[in-house]
Amino acid sequence: MSATLIDGKAAAARVLGEVACAVSALKAQGIEPALAVVLVGDDPASHVYVRNKVLRAGEVGIRSLEYRLAADASAEAVLEVVAGLNADKTVNGILVQLPLPAHIDETCVLQAIDPAKDVDGFHSENVGGLSQGRPVLTPCTPAGCMRLLHDTLGDLSGKHAVVVGRSNIVGKPMAALLLAANCSVTVLHSRSLKPQKLCGQADIVVAAVGRPKMIGADWIKPGAVVIDVGINRIEENGRSRLVGDVDFDAVLPIAAAITPVPGGVGPMTIALLMHNTVTAARQQHGLSAQE
Ligand code: NDP
């Protein structure tokens, strides 16, 4: 047996196609969705992420605005940019690229974003709404994972899902979304006892740890669906390459379906960011979240 590959690129293309249609419909009503991206400092990976977000926005017809601040910019300067974007009625989504330089309090900046424009879903208003089951702007990576799971399994009710990792940006919102989809959810972290045994009971495994190939064949129940969020760069046989948190080659013969790295969850994250921007634009104009 070999697992079905869950094609994140194809799924992302479908989401982006839906977003492009929704953008066209909004433009026909005189509304041009706009996403502002704030980048502080010169972290090379952040520059690549921002460039990709801006490119993708252009492809689906979303107007993008970039605000670049120097690495030594003060917290006040960043907050001033955010306040200006909150007040600008032509801007629908605001994304502050993380990580911020160490001297800036990330929580303080994220909390300054108008929750209605918080397309990353990190503001406590949106985090709280998600845990209460309210329809809020949801973090893009977990929302992308949910799309892949629904595409693969349809209804998730009654499934036992194990989320490995409990970060605020992936693990915790992922667990909340799985619970909202009527899964029984177990969250594992660095202090969990017998994580391998618990993970081995799961129908669905979502790995968001940041440790290359940590989850091997002996962590996975035969027939489980495995979503690998991890992105880790390793040196192997003298070559640098990206791998996930799951040992893909070892798990492939055991799982029913699995996301590759790259080409799995990664492309979905940006697609869901575009989706959130359109949702925000619709809601700010008094329209329902979905067309
Ligand atoms: P964090 O470092 O914020 O969180 C990692 C989590 O893994 C923590 O909750 C930690 O537990 C847990 N953990 C660490 N070691 C173990 C262990 N041995 N067993 C069980 N749990 C463990 O990472 P992120 O959530 O931000 O990211 C996780 C991975 O996903 C990274 O590789 C990142 O690059 C990738 N990522 C990919 C995205 C995409 O678009 N594809 C988007 C975002 C992230 P504890 O809380 O106890 O410390």
mmCIF file of C-alpha atoms and ligand atoms in Angstrom:
data_model
loop_
_atom_site.group_PDB
_atom_site.id
_atom_site.type_symbol
_atom_site.label_atom_id
_atom_site.label_comp_id
_atom_site.label_asym_id
_atom_site.label_seq_id
_atom_site.Cartn_x
_atom_site.Cartn_y
_atom_site.Cartn_z
ATOM 1 C CA MET A 1 0.000 0.000 0.000
ATOM 2 C CA SER A 2 1.189 3.509 -0.653
ATOM 3 C CA ALA A 3 -0.492 6.660 0.640
ATOM 4 C CA THR A 4 -2.294 9.043 -1.681
ATOM 5 C CA LEU A 5 -0.342 12.273 -2.081
ATOM 6 C CA ILE A 6 -2.319 15.326 -0.991
ATOM 7 C CA ASP A 7 -1.449 17.918 -3.617
ATOM 8 C CA GLY A 8 -1.261 21.279 -1.858
ATOM 9 C CA LYS A 9 -0.317 23.125 -5.046
ATOM 10 C CA ALA A 10 -3.467 21.950 -6.843
ATOM 11 C CA ALA A 11 -5.652 22.658 -3.795
ATOM 12 C CA ALA A 12 -4.120 26.136 -3.461
ATOM 13 C CA ALA A 13 -4.779 26.798 -7.157
ATOM 14 C CA ARG A 14 -8.458 25.942 -6.565
ATOM 15 C CA VAL A 15 -8.673 28.317 -3.588
ATOM 16 C CA LEU A 16 -6.936 31.080 -5.558
ATOM 17 C CA GLY A 17 -9.364 30.502 -8.445
ATOM 18 C CA GLU A 18 -12.306 30.985 -6.053
ATOM 19 C CA VAL A 19 -10.645 34.102 -4.636
ATOM 20 C CA ALA A 20 -10.060 35.576 -8.119
ATOM 21 C CA CYS A 21 -13.775 35.102 -8.928
ATOM 22 C CA ALA A 22 -14.790 36.717 -5.631
ATOM 23 C CA VAL A 23 -12.430 39.656 -6.309
ATOM 24 C CA SER A 24 -13.955 40.158 -9.775
ATOM 25 C CA ALA A 25 -17.446 40.145 -8.260
ATOM 26 C CA LEU A 26 -16.406 42.747 -5.691
ATOM 27 C CA LYS A 27 -14.762 44.941 -8.317
ATOM 28 C CA ALA A 28 -17.997 44.836 -10.311
ATOM 29 C CA GLN A 29 -19.594 46.423 -7.237
ATOM 30 C CA GLY A 30 -16.885 49.106 -7.059
ATOM 31 C CA ILE A 31 -14.939 47.433 -4.240
ATOM 32 C CA GLU A 32 -11.205 46.762 -4.756
ATOM 33 C CA PRO A 33 -9.882 44.488 -1.985
ATOM 34 C CA ALA A 34 -6.513 45.660 -0.658
ATOM 35 C CA LEU A 35 -3.903 43.975 1.530
ATOM 36 C CA ALA A 36 -1.165 45.911 3.356
ATOM 37 C CA VAL A 37 1.996 44.053 4.342
ATOM 38 C CA VAL A 38 4.328 45.532 6.961
ATOM 39 C CA LEU A 39 7.907 44.267 6.975
ATOM 40 C CA VAL A 40 10.412 45.367 9.621
ATOM 41 C CA GLY A 41 14.119 44.605 9.240
ATOM 42 C CA ASP A 42 16.053 42.507 6.756
ATOM 43 C CA ASP A 43 15.427 38.862 7.605
ATOM 44 C CA PRO A 44 15.965 37.174 4.193
ATOM 45 C CA ALA A 45 13.226 34.553 4.700
ATOM 46 C CA SER A 46 10.708 37.279 5.620
ATOM 47 C CA HIS A 47 11.597 39.179 2.442
ATOM 48 C CA VAL A 48 10.911 36.047 0.377
ATOM 49 C CA TYR A 49 7.569 35.450 2.160
ATOM 50 C CA VAL A 50 6.474 39.054 1.615
ATOM 51 C CA ARG A 51 7.487 38.975 -2.053
ATOM 52 C CA ASN A 52 5.442 35.793 -2.573
ATOM 53 C CA LYS A 53 2.402 37.268 -0.813
ATOM 54 C CA VAL A 54 2.535 40.429 -2.931
ATOM 55 C CA LEU A 55 2.955 38.387 -6.123
ATOM 56 C CA ARG A 56 0.028 36.110 -5.265
ATOM 57 C CA ALA A 57 -2.174 39.103 -4.394
ATOM 58 C CA GLY A 58 -1.478 40.618 -7.818
ATOM 59 C CA GLU A 59 -2.372 37.340 -9.546
ATOM 60 C CA VAL A 60 -5.855 37.247 -7.992
ATOM 61 C CA GLY A 61 -6.519 40.986 -8.461
ATOM 62 C CA ILE A 62 -5.975 42.093 -4.859
ATOM 63 C CA ARG A 63 -4.232 45.472 -4.530
ATOM 64 C CA SER A 64 -1.205 45.202 -2.285
ATOM 65 C CA LEU A 65 0.707 47.853 -0.383
ATOM 66 C CA GLU A 66 4.131 47.280 1.155
ATOM 67 C CA TYR A 67 5.507 49.154 4.162
ATOM 68 C CA ARG A 68 9.173 48.474 4.840
ATOM 69 C CA LEU A 69 10.806 49.714 8.022
ATOM 70 C CA ALA A 70 14.480 49.463 9.017
ATOM 71 C CA ALA A 71 15.589 46.795 11.509
ATOM 72 C CA ASP A 72 16.169 49.501 14.129
ATOM 73 C CA ALA A 73 12.724 51.078 13.669
ATOM 74 C CA SER A 74 11.059 51.825 17.010
ATOM 75 C CA ALA A 75 7.925 50.039 18.208
ATOM 76 C CA GLU A 76 6.203 53.445 18.054
ATOM 77 C CA ALA A 77 7.071 53.770 14.364
ATOM 78 C CA VAL A 78 5.563 50.337 13.623
ATOM 79 C CA LEU A 79 2.462 51.149 15.681
ATOM 80 C CA GLU A 80 2.086 54.429 13.790
ATOM 81 C CA VAL A 81 2.048 52.554 10.456
ATOM 82 C CA VAL A 82 -0.529 50.098 11.815
ATOM 83 C CA ALA A 83 -2.714 52.937 13.138
ATOM 84 C CA GLY A 84 -2.618 54.623 9.721
ATOM 85 C CA LEU A 85 -3.659 51.389 7.996
ATOM 86 C CA ASN A 86 -6.445 50.800 10.537
ATOM 87 C CA ALA A 87 -7.830 54.244 9.710
ATOM 88 C CA ASP A 88 -7.505 53.836 5.917
ATOM 89 C CA LYS A 89 -10.897 52.665 4.636
ATOM 90 C CA THR A 90 -9.353 51.528 1.319
ATOM 91 C CA VAL A 91 -7.218 48.924 3.144
ATOM 92 C CA ASN A 92 -9.071 45.720 4.039
ATOM 93 C CA GLY A 93 -6.317 43.454 5.353
ATOM 94 C CA ILE A 94 -3.205 44.176 7.423
ATOM 95 C CA LEU A 95 -0.394 41.665 7.840
ATOM 96 C CA VAL A 96 2.679 42.331 9.962
ATOM 97 C CA GLN A 97 5.340 39.865 8.870
ATOM 98 C CA LEU A 98 6.769 37.893 11.790
ATOM 99 C CA PRO A 99 9.240 37.617 13.407
ATOM 100 C CA LEU A 100 9.687 41.257 14.390
ATOM 101 C CA PRO A 101 13.118 42.429 15.592
ATOM 102 C CA ALA A 102 13.731 41.428 19.234
ATOM 103 C CA HIS A 103 13.299 44.964 20.616
ATOM 104 C CA ILE A 104 9.664 45.130 19.411
ATOM 105 C CA ASP A 105 6.893 43.438 21.418
ATOM 106 C CA GLU A 106 5.081 41.251 18.860
ATOM 107 C CA THR A 107 1.946 40.858 20.945
ATOM 108 C CA CYS A 108 1.619 44.605 21.357
ATOM 109 C CA VAL A 109 1.858 45.151 17.585
ATOM 110 C CA LEU A 110 -0.551 42.310 16.716
ATOM 111 C CA GLN A 111 -3.061 43.612 19.262
ATOM 112 C CA ALA A 112 -2.892 47.055 17.629
ATOM 113 C CA ILE A 113 -4.284 45.718 14.337
ATOM 114 C CA ASP A 114 -8.026 46.285 13.853
ATOM 115 C CA PRO A 115 -9.483 42.760 14.358
ATOM 116 C CA ALA A 116 -11.680 43.284 11.279
ATOM 117 C CA LYS A 117 -8.484 43.707 9.178
ATOM 118 C CA ASP A 118 -6.453 41.019 10.994
ATOM 119 C CA VAL A 119 -6.064 38.637 8.028
ATOM 120 C CA ASP A 120 -3.533 36.510 9.946
ATOM 121 C CA GLY A 121 -6.142 35.867 12.658
ATOM 122 C CA PHE A 122 -3.653 36.504 15.489
ATOM 123 C CA HIS A 123 -5.550 39.278 17.367
ATOM 124 C CA SER A 124 -6.999 38.036 20.675
ATOM 125 C CA GLU A 125 -10.485 39.030 19.478
ATOM 126 C CA ASN A 126 -10.151 36.550 16.590
ATOM 127 C CA VAL A 127 -8.350 33.925 18.704
ATOM 128 C CA GLY A 128 -11.158 34.087 21.290
ATOM 129 C CA GLY A 129 -13.830 34.017 18.598
ATOM 130 C CA LEU A 130 -12.279 30.903 17.073
ATOM 131 C CA SER A 131 -12.311 29.068 20.400
ATOM 132 C CA GLN A 132 -15.957 30.106 20.904
ATOM 133 C CA GLY A 133 -16.873 28.860 17.422
ATOM 134 C CA ARG A 134 -17.690 32.360 16.077
ATOM 135 C CA PRO A 135 -17.064 33.057 12.368
ATOM 136 C CA VAL A 136 -13.826 35.068 12.590
ATOM 137 C CA LEU A 137 -10.695 35.588 10.513
ATOM 138 C CA THR A 138 -8.761 32.349 11.084
ATOM 139 C CA PRO A 139 -4.967 31.775 10.974
ATOM 140 C CA CYS A 140 -4.029 30.870 7.411
ATOM 141 C CA THR A 141 -1.903 27.742 7.908
ATOM 142 C CA PRO A 142 -4.421 25.821 10.061
ATOM 143 C CA ALA A 143 -7.263 26.986 7.811
ATOM 144 C CA GLY A 144 -5.296 25.625 4.838
ATOM 145 C CA CYS A 145 -4.793 22.298 6.636
ATOM 146 C CA MET A 146 -8.555 22.082 7.233
ATOM 147 C CA ARG A 147 -9.228 22.557 3.514
ATOM 148 C CA LEU A 148 -6.825 19.721 2.703
ATOM 149 C CA LEU A 149 -8.458 17.475 5.304
ATOM 150 C CA HIS A 150 -11.994 18.178 4.055
ATOM 151 C CA ASP A 151 -10.854 17.614 0.448
ATOM 152 C CA THR A 152 -9.369 14.262 1.502
ATOM 153 C CA LEU A 153 -11.893 12.943 4.026
ATOM 154 C CA GLY A 154 -15.067 14.985 3.590
ATOM 155 C CA ASP A 155 -16.833 15.069 6.960
ATOM 156 C CA LEU A 156 -14.375 14.875 9.869
ATOM 157 C CA SER A 157 -16.981 14.177 12.584
ATOM 158 C CA GLY A 158 -15.890 11.629 15.170
ATOM 159 C CA LYS A 159 -12.324 11.308 13.887
ATOM 160 C CA HIS A 160 -9.536 11.237 16.455
ATOM 161 C CA ALA A 161 -7.111 14.000 15.502
ATOM 162 C CA VAL A 162 -3.679 14.435 17.052
ATOM 163 C CA VAL A 163 -1.961 17.810 16.651
ATOM 164 C CA VAL A 164 1.748 17.690 17.422
ATOM 165 C CA GLY A 165 2.781 21.208 18.520
ATOM 166 C CA ARG A 166 0.896 23.903 20.441
ATOM 167 C CA SER A 167 2.134 27.202 19.023
ATOM 168 C CA ASN A 168 -0.248 30.151 18.813
ATOM 169 C CA ILE A 169 0.085 30.334 15.036
ATOM 170 C CA VAL A 170 -0.371 26.649 14.141
ATOM 171 C CA GLY A 171 -0.968 24.068 16.892
ATOM 172 C CA LYS A 172 -3.590 25.800 19.036
ATOM 173 C CA PRO A 173 -5.775 27.212 16.225
ATOM 174 C CA MET A 174 -5.470 23.868 14.414
ATOM 175 C CA ALA A 175 -6.842 22.089 17.484
ATOM 176 C CA ALA A 176 -9.696 24.622 17.741
ATOM 177 C CA LEU A 177 -10.646 24.128 14.075
ATOM 178 C CA LEU A 178 -10.582 20.326 14.379
ATOM 179 C CA LEU A 179 -12.759 20.533 17.474
ATOM 180 C CA ALA A 180 -15.182 22.813 15.622
ATOM 181 C CA ALA A 181 -15.312 20.130 12.910
ATOM 182 C CA ASN A 182 -16.408 17.595 15.568
ATOM 183 C CA CYS A 183 -13.117 15.721 15.881
ATOM 184 C CA SER A 184 -11.886 14.377 19.209
ATOM 185 C CA VAL A 185 -8.620 16.273 19.582
ATOM 186 C CA THR A 186 -5.377 15.479 21.384
ATOM 187 C CA VAL A 187 -2.624 18.111 21.429
ATOM 188 C CA LEU A 188 0.955 16.941 21.994
ATOM 189 C CA HIS A 189 3.920 19.126 22.933
ATOM 190 C CA SER A 190 7.461 18.892 24.247
ATOM 191 C CA ARG A 191 6.306 17.806 27.728
ATOM 192 C CA SER A 192 3.832 15.160 26.546
ATOM 193 C CA LEU A 193 4.385 11.664 27.899
ATOM 194 C CA LYS A 194 4.321 8.757 25.433
ATOM 195 C CA PRO A 195 3.667 11.031 22.438
ATOM 196 C CA GLN A 196 4.412 8.235 19.991
ATOM 197 C CA LYS A 197 1.755 5.977 21.549
ATOM 198 C CA LEU A 198 -0.870 8.763 21.580
ATOM 199 C CA CYS A 199 -0.080 9.768 18.013
ATOM 200 C CA GLY A 200 -0.333 6.127 16.948
ATOM 201 C CA GLN A 201 -4.047 6.159 17.887
ATOM 202 C CA ALA A 202 -4.927 9.020 15.538
ATOM 203 C CA ASP A 203 -7.077 8.931 12.414
ATOM 204 C CA ILE A 204 -5.653 12.364 11.549
ATOM 205 C CA VAL A 205 -2.151 13.602 12.416
ATOM 206 C CA VAL A 206 -1.152 17.247 12.008
ATOM 207 C CA ALA A 207 2.561 17.749 12.634
ATOM 208 C CA ALA A 208 3.709 21.304 13.479
ATOM 209 C CA VAL A 209 6.873 20.913 15.481
ATOM 210 C CA GLY A 210 9.863 22.219 13.533
ATOM 211 C CA ARG A 211 11.962 19.047 13.950
ATOM 212 C CA PRO A 212 13.035 17.309 10.740
ATOM 213 C CA LYS A 213 11.511 13.841 10.222
ATOM 214 C CA MET A 214 10.654 13.485 13.927
ATOM 215 C CA ILE A 215 7.458 11.541 13.240
ATOM 216 C CA GLY A 216 8.389 8.131 11.933
ATOM 217 C CA ALA A 217 6.446 5.069 10.811
ATOM 218 C CA ASP A 218 6.007 3.896 14.406
ATOM 219 C CA TRP A 219 4.004 7.062 15.234
ATOM 220 C CA ILE A 220 1.337 6.453 12.577
ATOM 221 C CA LYS A 221 -1.695 4.153 12.623
ATOM 222 C CA PRO A 222 -2.162 2.300 9.313
ATOM 223 C CA GLY A 223 -4.666 4.253 7.218
ATOM 224 C CA ALA A 224 -4.224 7.592 9.022
ATOM 225 C CA VAL A 225 -4.265 10.898 7.128
ATOM 226 C CA VAL A 226 -1.085 12.886 7.768
ATOM 227 C CA ILE A 227 -0.720 16.645 7.339
ATOM 228 C CA ASP A 228 2.875 17.841 7.654
ATOM 229 C CA VAL A 229 3.163 21.552 8.447
ATOM 230 C CA GLY A 230 6.876 21.462 9.244
ATOM 231 C CA ILE A 231 9.413 23.184 7.010
ATOM 232 C CA ASN A 232 12.979 22.280 7.905
ATOM 233 C CA ARG A 233 16.122 22.801 5.848
ATOM 234 C CA ILE A 234 18.609 19.940 6.197
ATOM 235 C CA GLU A 235 21.882 18.900 4.612
ATOM 236 C CA GLU A 236 21.661 15.379 3.175
ATOM 237 C CA ASN A 237 24.200 13.638 0.941
ATOM 238 C CA GLY A 238 25.971 16.963 0.497
ATOM 239 C CA ARG A 239 22.775 18.704 -0.650
ATOM 240 C CA SER A 240 20.547 21.198 1.104
ATOM 241 C CA ARG A 241 16.843 20.375 0.936
ATOM 242 C CA LEU A 242 13.502 21.003 2.662
ATOM 243 C CA VAL A 243 11.852 18.271 4.708
ATOM 244 C CA GLY A 244 8.842 18.192 6.995
ATOM 245 C CA ASP A 245 8.383 17.049 10.579
ATOM 246 C CA VAL A 246 7.259 13.661 9.253
ATOM 247 C CA ASP A 247 9.640 11.055 7.871
ATOM 248 C CA PHE A 248 7.850 11.054 4.522
ATOM 249 C CA ASP A 249 9.492 7.975 2.970
ATOM 250 C CA ALA A 250 8.892 5.886 6.109
ATOM 251 C CA VAL A 251 5.253 6.953 6.557
ATOM 252 C CA LEU A 252 4.245 6.757 2.873
ATOM 253 C CA PRO A 253 3.584 2.972 2.911
ATOM 254 C CA ILE A 254 1.503 3.203 6.109
ATOM 255 C CA ALA A 255 -0.707 6.282 5.840
ATOM 256 C CA ALA A 256 -3.847 6.531 3.689
ATOM 257 C CA ALA A 257 -2.885 10.033 2.550
ATOM 258 C CA ILE A 258 -0.025 12.442 3.255
ATOM 259 C CA THR A 259 1.101 15.951 2.307
ATOM 260 C CA PRO A 260 4.584 16.288 0.794
ATOM 261 C CA VAL A 261 7.106 18.961 1.826
ATOM 262 C CA PRO A 262 7.424 21.102 -0.177
ATOM 263 C CA GLY A 263 4.154 21.229 -2.135
ATOM 264 C CA GLY A 264 1.730 20.367 0.678
ATOM 265 C CA VAL A 265 0.636 22.837 3.330
ATOM 266 C CA GLY A 266 2.987 25.666 2.239
ATOM 267 C CA PRO A 267 1.075 26.798 -0.872
ATOM 268 C CA MET A 268 -2.207 26.700 1.069
ATOM 269 C CA THR A 269 -1.018 29.272 3.612
ATOM 270 C CA ILE A 270 -0.726 32.084 1.051
ATOM 271 C CA ALA A 271 -3.950 31.011 -0.698
ATOM 272 C CA LEU A 272 -5.872 31.258 2.588
ATOM 273 C CA LEU A 273 -4.316 34.687 3.228
ATOM 274 C CA MET A 274 -5.875 35.880 -0.034
ATOM 275 C CA HIS A 275 -9.151 34.217 0.959
ATOM 276 C CA ASN A 276 -9.093 36.033 4.331
ATOM 277 C CA THR A 277 -8.430 39.369 2.598
ATOM 278 C CA VAL A 278 -11.542 38.949 0.453
ATOM 279 C CA THR A 279 -13.580 37.842 3.486
ATOM 280 C CA ALA A 280 -12.402 40.947 5.367
ATOM 281 C CA ALA A 281 -13.260 43.197 2.402
ATOM 282 C CA ARG A 282 -16.740 41.693 2.101
ATOM 283 C CA GLN A 283 -17.464 42.049 5.813
ATOM 284 C CA GLN A 284 -16.192 45.648 5.902
ATOM 285 C CA HIS A 285 -18.679 46.473 3.145
ATOM 286 C CA GLY A 286 -21.585 44.828 4.975
ATOM 287 C CA LEU A 287 -21.617 41.728 2.758
ATOM 288 C CA SER A 288 -21.718 38.141 4.035
ATOM 289 C CA ALA A 289 -18.325 36.428 4.485
ATOM 290 C CA GLN A 290 -19.024 34.061 1.564
ATOM 291 C CA GLU A 291 -20.354 35.069 -1.834
HETATM 292 P P1 NDP B 1 6.999 26.630 17.275
HETATM 293 O O1 NDP B 1 8.458 26.464 17.491
HETATM 294 O O2 NDP B 1 6.358 27.914 17.672
HETATM 295 O O3 NDP B 1 6.228 25.449 18.061
HETATM 296 C C1 NDP B 1 6.689 24.132 17.996
HETATM 297 C C2 NDP B 1 5.812 23.267 18.871
HETATM 298 O O4 NDP B 1 6.334 21.934 18.814
HETATM 299 C C3 NDP B 1 5.799 23.670 20.336
HETATM 300 O O5 NDP B 1 4.482 23.671 20.818
HETATM 301 C C4 NDP B 1 6.643 22.603 21.018
HETATM 302 O O6 NDP B 1 6.213 22.267 22.320
HETATM 303 C C5 NDP B 1 6.406 21.413 20.119
HETATM 304 N N1 NDP B 1 7.497 20.447 20.241
HETATM 305 C C6 NDP B 1 8.836 20.685 20.208
HETATM 306 N N2 NDP B 1 9.509 19.525 20.361
HETATM 307 C C7 NDP B 1 8.591 18.556 20.498
HETATM 308 C C8 NDP B 1 8.669 17.151 20.706
HETATM 309 N N3 NDP B 1 9.846 16.527 20.785
HETATM 310 N N4 NDP B 1 7.516 16.450 20.786
HETATM 311 C C9 NDP B 1 6.315 17.069 20.703
HETATM 312 N N5 NDP B 1 6.189 18.405 20.501
HETATM 313 C C10 NDP B 1 7.310 19.136 20.415
HETATM 314 O O7 NDP B 1 6.745 26.292 15.747
HETATM 315 P P2 NDP B 1 5.539 26.700 14.763
HETATM 316 O O8 NDP B 1 4.270 26.136 15.262
HETATM 317 O O9 NDP B 1 5.612 28.138 14.440
HETATM 318 O O10 NDP B 1 6.002 25.911 13.445
HETATM 319 C C11 NDP B 1 6.127 24.515 13.428
HETATM 320 C C12 NDP B 1 6.698 24.092 12.092
HETATM 321 O O11 NDP B 1 5.785 24.469 11.070
HETATM 322 C C13 NDP B 1 8.021 24.750 11.722
HETATM 323 O O12 NDP B 1 8.789 23.822 10.972
HETATM 324 C C14 NDP B 1 7.604 25.909 10.832
HETATM 325 O O13 NDP B 1 8.632 26.265 9.908
HETATM 326 C C15 NDP B 1 6.434 25.306 10.117
HETATM 327 N N6 NDP B 1 5.469 26.268 9.615
HETATM 328 C C16 NDP B 1 5.030 26.096 8.341
HETATM 329 C C17 NDP B 1 4.091 26.942 7.811
HETATM 330 C C18 NDP B 1 3.601 26.681 6.414
HETATM 331 O O14 NDP B 1 3.052 27.566 5.802
HETATM 332 N N7 NDP B 1 3.761 25.466 5.904
HETATM 333 C C19 NDP B 1 3.558 28.076 8.555
HETATM 334 C C20 NDP B 1 4.015 28.116 9.931
HETATM 335 C C21 NDP B 1 4.954 27.249 10.427
HETATM 336 P P3 NDP B 1 6.299 23.297 23.574
HETATM 337 O O15 NDP B 1 5.139 24.221 23.410
HETATM 338 O O16 NDP B 1 6.177 22.411 24.761
HETATM 339 O O17 NDP B 1 7.625 23.998 23.466
#
